[in-house]
Amino acid sequence: MDKYMDAKKRNEAYNKYVKAKIPKTKAWPSLFNSFLVGGIICCIGQGINDLILLWFPNMAEQTAWAYTLIVLIFIASFLTGIGVYDKIGKFAGGGSIVPITGFSNSITSPALEFKHEGIIYGICVKMFTVAGPVIVSGVVASFIVGVIYLFI
Amino acid sequence: MYYLWVFLIGGFVCMLGQVLIIYTNITSARILVTFVIIGVVLEAFGIFDPISEFARAGINVPIIGFGASLAKGAISAVRSKGLIGAFTGGLEATAGGIAAAILFAFIFSLIFKSKTKN
Amino acid sequence: MYTNQTVIFKNKPVIIGSYSIVGPKEGKGNFGPYFNYVMKDDTFGEKSYEKAEMKMEKTAIVGAIEDAKIKASDVNLLLAGDLLNQIISSSYAARDFDFAFLGLFGACSTMAESMAVAASIIDGREFDTIVCSTGSHFSTAERQFRFPLELGNQRPPTSQWTVTGAGACVISSQGKGPRITMATFGKVIDYGVNDVNDMGAAMAPAAMDTMLAHFRDTKTTPDDYDLIVTGDLGKLGSEILIDLMEDQGIKLGLNYNDCGQMYYTRNQNTLSGGSGCGCSATVLNSYIIKKLRTGEYKRVLFMPTGALMSTTATQQGETIPGVCHAIVLECDDSVKDVKTSTTSNRNVQNKPKKTERQSISKSNEDKLKSKV
């Protein structure tokens, strides 16, 4: 028991030491990059939305947004396929993860990766390894919200 | 010039994601989950629409918008159809995005191959 | 109080052949000129990266046997392992050879593990010729341990780059070449590190433990070696090891280095350095063995470390245990007095080595400077 406690203390001390030893990188450049790229992606989205409403003035706002997101998802999926999105991600970090394009990237990239295991067990099964939790948590959370609104 | 607002708010939201990456070391799946839930909560408290009014794509393009439309769909379906709305509403509202992501991922994974990094 | 962990070989098995094959990125790294073969494309003409890794290992085994100038039918046994689940690269590579196979898993320490086992078997005069081999591939390791290649995420500064490469060597009871004189088998050590992006910190305590055991069992000191080299602790991990050893009262000097830290040039964006089975295996089977053959290095302590983790264990909240095996390689007697003789002239011998190292690793040179 004593030995176990010693090991625990030793591990805590070691982890503390390692944490202090890890070289500190400046946060500002990466925060700036994510701000820049995230902002640009949102502006592109706004641009697409404006164009859609310009061409189809009678379209409902909700539908126009749905089309906007679909176009963004298409672009991100294509960029993932040709191997560009991961380079954007390396530069932007959160800037290209948080927008809906990041969601698209996280579905397309495992699908590509597991292509060699076949269409069913590779592409179809592995497609949601990264983005599955997003859909699950979103559905569960929205269900809870729906039930709450049922009673108020 | 509402594009400036779109840029500033969209950039700020994405920067929050980067802050999470730097200070908590979380993976991209966790970031996406976090922001979807933020979106659901914002919509549930009715805060999302006022922000969306002037931020437009700045808040709709980040995955927060996805979470908000899940919640929005669930809420409006519950109001019109009752309990069944809580089951159908969320996915109905976001079906377009999810179907698009799955469809394009499937097509492009048939066409392209993942390339190694340098 | 301590049990012995070290085997001292009476018959000193000989490394009669070696071969290294690496990917294009590794070929542009610091050890580039020393490798036997640099692939133009890291798929190696295969459909998947796993198949490429198998082919790399096969090529390395064939190359080592050719380098040893023996026939494949002379080989008694193949000892091999790699990082993939069920060590498929090694076992699938072995199916194309007509000799016995023993699969090993020591993660990135596999090269030393297999050589130590091979030397022990040969020293007992049971087998004559044993081939040791291991390899790793960046793209297969990424997908097994981390994320899909095309996922747009950032790598934390402590993360390391899995080396695409395979190395093999032939060990025999007789012949000319560097000799394996001692082997220290390591314990599994866990200091409670759970950050999968910081393997160096997880493995450094294991390296310390094996190093202490080695110096204790063999009554040697760091000064007895021309080169003490760990496998893939990386920049951060090797700094931690130096600190840990200093706490134990042993100072690691300029003759200590780490394969992972030296592997890539500074602008290759590999953050903390190289990792993987291939990292130490390709450096040993190219650079180190060549230097031992010419007698530039007289005595090398080679001690790659391995992180014995799996994604399942980490997801269940387990910490990362590490292991480290050490072998001592000495140059053949025939080249021992190529330059000045033995230890009295250490400083003279050190000089050409320093300039050598300068060309090998600029970043390391800077590190040395900052220390002085």
mmCIF file of N, CA and C in Angstrom, chain B residues 25-70:
data_model
loop_
_atom_site.group_PDB
_atom_site.id
_atom_site.type_symbol
_atom_site.label_atom_id
_atom_site.label_comp_id
_atom_site.label_asym_id
_atom_site.label_seq_id
_atom_site.Cartn_x
_atom_site.Cartn_y
_atom_site.Cartn_z
ATOM 1 N N ASN B 25 -6.539 21.079 -25.122
ATOM 2 C CA ASN B 25 -5.998 19.981 -25.922
ATOM 3 C C ASN B 25 -7.064 19.011 -26.398
ATOM 4 N N ILE B 26 -8.298 19.478 -26.643
ATOM 5 C CA ILE B 26 -9.347 18.531 -27.018
ATOM 6 C C ILE B 26 -9.309 18.263 -28.512
ATOM 7 N N THR B 27 -9.869 17.129 -28.895
ATOM 8 C CA THR B 27 -9.855 16.730 -30.308
ATOM 9 C C THR B 27 -10.980 17.428 -31.064
ATOM 10 N N SER B 28 -10.915 17.358 -32.399
ATOM 11 C CA SER B 28 -11.882 18.103 -33.183
ATOM 12 C C SER B 28 -13.297 17.559 -32.994
ATOM 13 N N ALA B 29 -13.440 16.256 -32.754
ATOM 14 C CA ALA B 29 -14.783 15.703 -32.526
ATOM 15 C C ALA B 29 -15.416 16.337 -31.292
ATOM 16 N N ARG B 30 -14.603 16.506 -30.243
ATOM 17 C CA ARG B 30 -15.135 17.102 -29.006
ATOM 18 C C ARG B 30 -15.514 18.562 -29.218
ATOM 19 N N ILE B 31 -14.711 19.268 -30.029
ATOM 20 C CA ILE B 31 -15.024 20.668 -30.300
ATOM 21 C C ILE B 31 -16.371 20.771 -31.007
ATOM 22 N N LEU B 32 -16.549 19.930 -32.029
ATOM 23 C CA LEU B 32 -17.804 19.973 -32.777
ATOM 24 C C LEU B 32 -18.987 19.678 -31.857
ATOM 25 N N VAL B 33 -18.841 18.656 -30.997
ATOM 26 C CA VAL B 33 -19.919 18.313 -30.069
ATOM 27 C C VAL B 33 -20.222 19.500 -29.149
ATOM 28 N N THR B 34 -19.163 20.100 -28.604
ATOM 29 C CA THR B 34 -19.345 21.235 -27.699
ATOM 30 C C THR B 34 -20.144 22.351 -28.369
ATOM 31 N N PHE B 35 -19.749 22.683 -29.600
ATOM 32 C CA PHE B 35 -20.410 23.812 -30.264
ATOM 33 C C PHE B 35 -21.841 23.484 -30.689
ATOM 34 N N VAL B 36 -22.093 22.230 -31.051
ATOM 35 C CA VAL B 36 -23.473 21.856 -31.378
ATOM 36 C C VAL B 36 -24.358 22.037 -30.152
ATOM 37 N N ILE B 37 -23.847 21.588 -28.997
ATOM 38 C CA ILE B 37 -24.652 21.710 -27.776
ATOM 39 C C ILE B 37 -24.830 23.185 -27.399
ATOM 40 N N ILE B 38 -23.787 23.982 -27.597
ATOM 41 C CA ILE B 38 -23.931 25.428 -27.361
ATOM 42 C C ILE B 38 -25.075 25.975 -28.219
ATOM 43 N N GLY B 39 -25.097 25.532 -29.488
ATOM 44 C CA GLY B 39 -26.154 25.994 -30.398
ATOM 45 C C GLY B 39 -27.536 25.609 -29.904
ATOM 46 N N VAL B 40 -27.675 24.353 -29.459
ATOM 47 C CA VAL B 40 -28.967 23.881 -28.953
ATOM 48 C C VAL B 40 -29.400 24.722 -27.756
ATOM 49 N N VAL B 41 -28.462 24.972 -26.861
ATOM 50 C CA VAL B 41 -28.785 25.725 -25.647
ATOM 51 C C VAL B 41 -29.176 27.166 -25.993
ATOM 52 N N LEU B 42 -28.415 27.790 -26.890
ATOM 53 C CA LEU B 42 -28.726 29.171 -27.290
ATOM 54 C C LEU B 42 -30.149 29.262 -27.843
ATOM 55 N N GLU B 43 -30.491 28.296 -28.686
ATOM 56 C CA GLU B 43 -31.830 28.305 -29.286
ATOM 57 C C GLU B 43 -32.892 28.060 -28.218
ATOM 58 N N ALA B 44 -32.609 27.124 -27.320
ATOM 59 C CA ALA B 44 -33.586 26.777 -26.279
ATOM 60 C C ALA B 44 -33.921 27.991 -25.423
ATOM 61 N N PHE B 45 -32.928 28.836 -25.176
ATOM 62 C CA PHE B 45 -33.180 30.023 -24.361
ATOM 63 C C PHE B 45 -33.611 31.220 -25.203
ATOM 64 N N GLY B 46 -33.750 30.966 -26.508
ATOM 65 C CA GLY B 46 -34.210 32.044 -27.386
ATOM 66 C C GLY B 46 -33.184 33.133 -27.625
ATOM 67 N N ILE B 47 -31.899 32.844 -27.415
ATOM 68 C CA ILE B 47 -30.861 33.854 -27.614
ATOM 69 C C ILE B 47 -30.348 33.823 -29.049
ATOM 70 N N PHE B 48 -30.531 32.663 -29.690
ATOM 71 C CA PHE B 48 -29.898 32.495 -31.003
ATOM 72 C C PHE B 48 -30.456 33.464 -32.048
ATOM 73 N N ASP B 49 -31.790 33.594 -32.100
ATOM 74 C CA ASP B 49 -32.392 34.406 -33.158
ATOM 75 C C ASP B 49 -31.951 35.871 -33.126
ATOM 76 N N PRO B 50 -31.953 36.518 -31.953
ATOM 77 C CA PRO B 50 -31.465 37.911 -31.938
ATOM 78 C C PRO B 50 -30.015 38.039 -32.449
ATOM 79 N N ILE B 51 -29.161 37.064 -32.102
ATOM 80 C CA ILE B 51 -27.777 37.131 -32.588
ATOM 81 C C ILE B 51 -27.768 36.944 -34.096
ATOM 82 N N SER B 52 -28.525 35.944 -34.543
ATOM 83 C CA SER B 52 -28.573 35.605 -35.961
ATOM 84 C C SER B 52 -29.068 36.785 -36.800
ATOM 85 N N GLU B 53 -29.905 37.608 -36.197
ATOM 86 C CA GLU B 53 -30.462 38.774 -36.880
ATOM 87 C C GLU B 53 -29.379 39.642 -37.517
ATOM 88 N N PHE B 54 -28.349 39.955 -36.738
ATOM 89 C CA PHE B 54 -27.309 40.816 -37.315
ATOM 90 C C PHE B 54 -26.015 40.071 -37.639
ATOM 91 N N ALA B 55 -25.811 38.881 -37.037
ATOM 92 C CA ALA B 55 -24.576 38.149 -37.330
ATOM 93 C C ALA B 55 -24.719 37.299 -38.584
ATOM 94 N N ARG B 56 -25.934 36.974 -38.954
ATOM 95 C CA ARG B 56 -26.228 36.164 -40.155
ATOM 96 C C ARG B 56 -25.308 34.953 -40.280
ATOM 97 N N ALA B 57 -24.525 34.900 -41.367
ATOM 98 C CA ALA B 57 -23.673 33.730 -41.586
ATOM 99 C C ALA B 57 -22.639 33.571 -40.475
ATOM 100 N N GLY B 58 -22.308 34.677 -39.794
ATOM 101 C CA GLY B 58 -21.320 34.623 -38.724
ATOM 102 C C GLY B 58 -21.686 33.640 -37.627
ATOM 103 N N ILE B 59 -22.986 33.381 -37.462
ATOM 104 C CA ILE B 59 -23.402 32.426 -36.436
ATOM 105 C C ILE B 59 -24.087 31.207 -37.057
ATOM 106 N N ASN B 60 -24.553 31.361 -38.307
ATOM 107 C CA ASN B 60 -25.223 30.231 -38.955
ATOM 108 C C ASN B 60 -24.258 29.242 -39.592
ATOM 109 N N VAL B 61 -23.136 29.736 -40.086
ATOM 110 C CA VAL B 61 -22.170 28.835 -40.709
ATOM 111 C C VAL B 61 -21.393 28.011 -39.680
ATOM 112 N N PRO B 62 -20.951 28.610 -38.561
ATOM 113 C CA PRO B 62 -20.359 27.745 -37.532
ATOM 114 C C PRO B 62 -21.356 26.677 -37.096
ATOM 115 N N ILE B 63 -20.839 25.562 -36.597
ATOM 116 C CA ILE B 63 -21.687 24.413 -36.283
ATOM 117 C C ILE B 63 -22.725 24.748 -35.209
ATOM 118 N N ILE B 64 -22.569 25.890 -34.553
ATOM 119 C CA ILE B 64 -23.590 26.386 -33.615
ATOM 120 C C ILE B 64 -24.939 26.496 -34.322
ATOM 121 N N GLY B 65 -24.893 26.962 -35.573
ATOM 122 C CA GLY B 65 -26.115 27.115 -36.357
ATOM 123 C C GLY B 65 -26.812 25.780 -36.565
ATOM 124 N N PHE B 66 -26.002 24.736 -36.744
ATOM 125 C CA PHE B 66 -26.524 23.385 -36.910
ATOM 126 C C PHE B 66 -27.269 22.965 -35.650
ATOM 127 N N GLY B 67 -26.659 23.206 -34.510
ATOM 128 C CA GLY B 67 -27.290 22.876 -33.232
ATOM 129 C C GLY B 67 -28.571 23.660 -33.038
ATOM 130 N N ALA B 68 -28.517 24.954 -33.412
ATOM 131 C CA ALA B 68 -29.695 25.809 -33.233
ATOM 132 C C ALA B 68 -30.852 25.329 -34.090
ATOM 133 N N SER B 69 -30.549 24.919 -35.348
ATOM 134 C CA SER B 69 -31.695 24.490 -36.167
ATOM 135 C C SER B 69 -32.240 23.146 -35.715
ATOM 136 N N LEU B 70 -31.376 22.302 -35.115
ATOM 137 C CA LEU B 70 -31.892 21.064 -34.504
ATOM 138 C C LEU B 70 -32.923 21.414 -33.437
#
